[in-house]
Amino acid sequence: MGVFLRAAFFLSLLRLALYFIAGIGIVYAIAKWLHRR
């Protein structure tokens, strides 16, 4: 049970990190597109 809980926690943390990186990438792309215009 402990191993399953740890795996679920790690997966949620990984998903948060992916969302964080994707958000930064989207903001960076929008800023670059606005700056180019």
Short mmCIF file of N, CA and C in Angstrom, two decimals:
data_model
loop_
_atom_site.label_atom_id
_atom_site.label_comp_id
_atom_site.label_asym_id
_atom_site.label_seq_id
_atom_site.Cartn_x
_atom_site.Cartn_y
_atom_site.Cartn_z
N MET A 1 0.84 -1.20 0.00
CA MET A 1 0.00 0.00 0.00
C MET A 1 0.88 1.25 0.00
N GLY A 2 1.95 1.21 0.79
CA GLY A 2 2.84 2.38 0.84
C GLY A 2 3.48 2.65 -0.52
N VAL A 3 3.85 1.57 -1.21
CA VAL A 3 4.49 1.74 -2.52
C VAL A 3 3.50 2.35 -3.51
N PHE A 4 2.25 1.90 -3.46
CA PHE A 4 1.23 2.43 -4.36
C PHE A 4 0.99 3.92 -4.08
N LEU A 5 0.93 4.27 -2.79
CA LEU A 5 0.72 5.66 -2.41
C LEU A 5 1.87 6.53 -2.90
N ARG A 6 3.09 6.00 -2.74
CA ARG A 6 4.27 6.76 -3.18
C ARG A 6 4.26 6.93 -4.70
N ALA A 7 3.85 5.90 -5.43
CA ALA A 7 3.80 5.98 -6.89
C ALA A 7 2.75 7.01 -7.33
N ALA A 8 1.59 7.00 -6.67
CA ALA A 8 0.53 7.95 -7.02
C ALA A 8 1.00 9.38 -6.74
N PHE A 9 1.70 9.57 -5.62
CA PHE A 9 2.20 10.91 -5.28
C PHE A 9 3.22 11.36 -6.30
N PHE A 10 4.11 10.44 -6.71
CA PHE A 10 5.13 10.78 -7.70
C PHE A 10 4.49 11.13 -9.04
N LEU A 11 3.44 10.39 -9.42
CA LEU A 11 2.78 10.66 -10.70
C LEU A 11 2.08 12.02 -10.68
N SER A 12 1.44 12.34 -9.55
CA SER A 12 0.78 13.65 -9.46
C SER A 12 1.81 14.77 -9.50
N LEU A 13 2.95 14.54 -8.86
CA LEU A 13 4.02 15.55 -8.87
C LEU A 13 4.55 15.73 -10.29
N LEU A 14 4.70 14.61 -11.01
CA LEU A 14 5.20 14.67 -12.38
C LEU A 14 4.21 15.42 -13.27
N ARG A 15 2.90 15.16 -13.05
CA ARG A 15 1.88 15.85 -13.84
C ARG A 15 1.91 17.35 -13.56
N LEU A 16 2.10 17.73 -12.30
CA LEU A 16 2.19 19.15 -11.95
C LEU A 16 3.39 19.79 -12.64
N ALA A 17 4.52 19.08 -12.66
CA ALA A 17 5.72 19.61 -13.30
C ALA A 17 5.48 19.79 -14.80
N LEU A 18 4.79 18.82 -15.41
CA LEU A 18 4.51 18.92 -16.85
C LEU A 18 3.59 20.11 -17.15
N TYR A 19 2.56 20.29 -16.31
CA TYR A 19 1.67 21.44 -16.50
C TYR A 19 2.43 22.75 -16.35
N PHE A 20 3.36 22.79 -15.36
CA PHE A 20 4.15 24.00 -15.11
C PHE A 20 5.01 24.33 -16.32
N ILE A 21 5.69 23.31 -16.87
CA ILE A 21 6.57 23.52 -18.03
C ILE A 21 5.74 23.93 -19.26
N ALA A 22 4.58 23.29 -19.43
CA ALA A 22 3.73 23.62 -20.58
C ALA A 22 3.21 25.05 -20.47
N GLY A 23 2.84 25.46 -19.25
CA GLY A 23 2.35 26.83 -19.05
C GLY A 23 3.43 27.85 -19.37
N ILE A 24 4.65 27.58 -18.91
CA ILE A 24 5.77 28.50 -19.18
C ILE A 24 6.02 28.56 -20.69
N GLY A 25 5.98 27.41 -21.36
CA GLY A 25 6.22 27.38 -22.80
C GLY A 25 5.15 28.17 -23.56
N ILE A 26 3.89 28.02 -23.16
CA ILE A 26 2.80 28.74 -23.83
C ILE A 26 2.94 30.24 -23.62
N VAL A 27 3.24 30.64 -22.38
CA VAL A 27 3.41 32.08 -22.09
C VAL A 27 4.58 32.64 -22.88
N TYR A 28 5.67 31.86 -22.96
CA TYR A 28 6.85 32.32 -23.69
C TYR A 28 6.54 32.46 -25.18
N ALA A 29 5.79 31.50 -25.73
CA ALA A 29 5.45 31.55 -27.16
C ALA A 29 4.54 32.76 -27.44
N ILE A 30 3.57 33.00 -26.57
CA ILE A 30 2.67 34.15 -26.77
C ILE A 30 3.44 35.46 -26.66
N ALA A 31 4.36 35.55 -25.70
CA ALA A 31 5.15 36.77 -25.53
C ALA A 31 6.03 37.01 -26.76
N LYS A 32 6.63 35.92 -27.27
CA LYS A 32 7.48 36.07 -28.45
C LYS A 32 6.64 36.48 -29.67
N TRP A 33 5.43 35.91 -29.79
CA TRP A 33 4.57 36.25 -30.92
C TRP A 33 4.11 37.70 -30.83
N LEU A 34 3.79 38.16 -29.61
CA LEU A 34 3.37 39.55 -29.44
C LEU A 34 4.54 40.50 -29.69
N HIS A 35 5.72 40.09 -29.27
CA HIS A 35 6.90 40.95 -29.45
C HIS A 35 7.27 41.06 -30.93
N ARG A 36 7.02 39.96 -31.68
CA ARG A 36 7.37 39.98 -33.10
C ARG A 36 6.45 40.94 -33.86
N ARG A 37 5.16 41.00 -33.47
CA ARG A 37 4.25 41.94 -34.11
C ARG A 37 4.55 43.31 -33.58
#
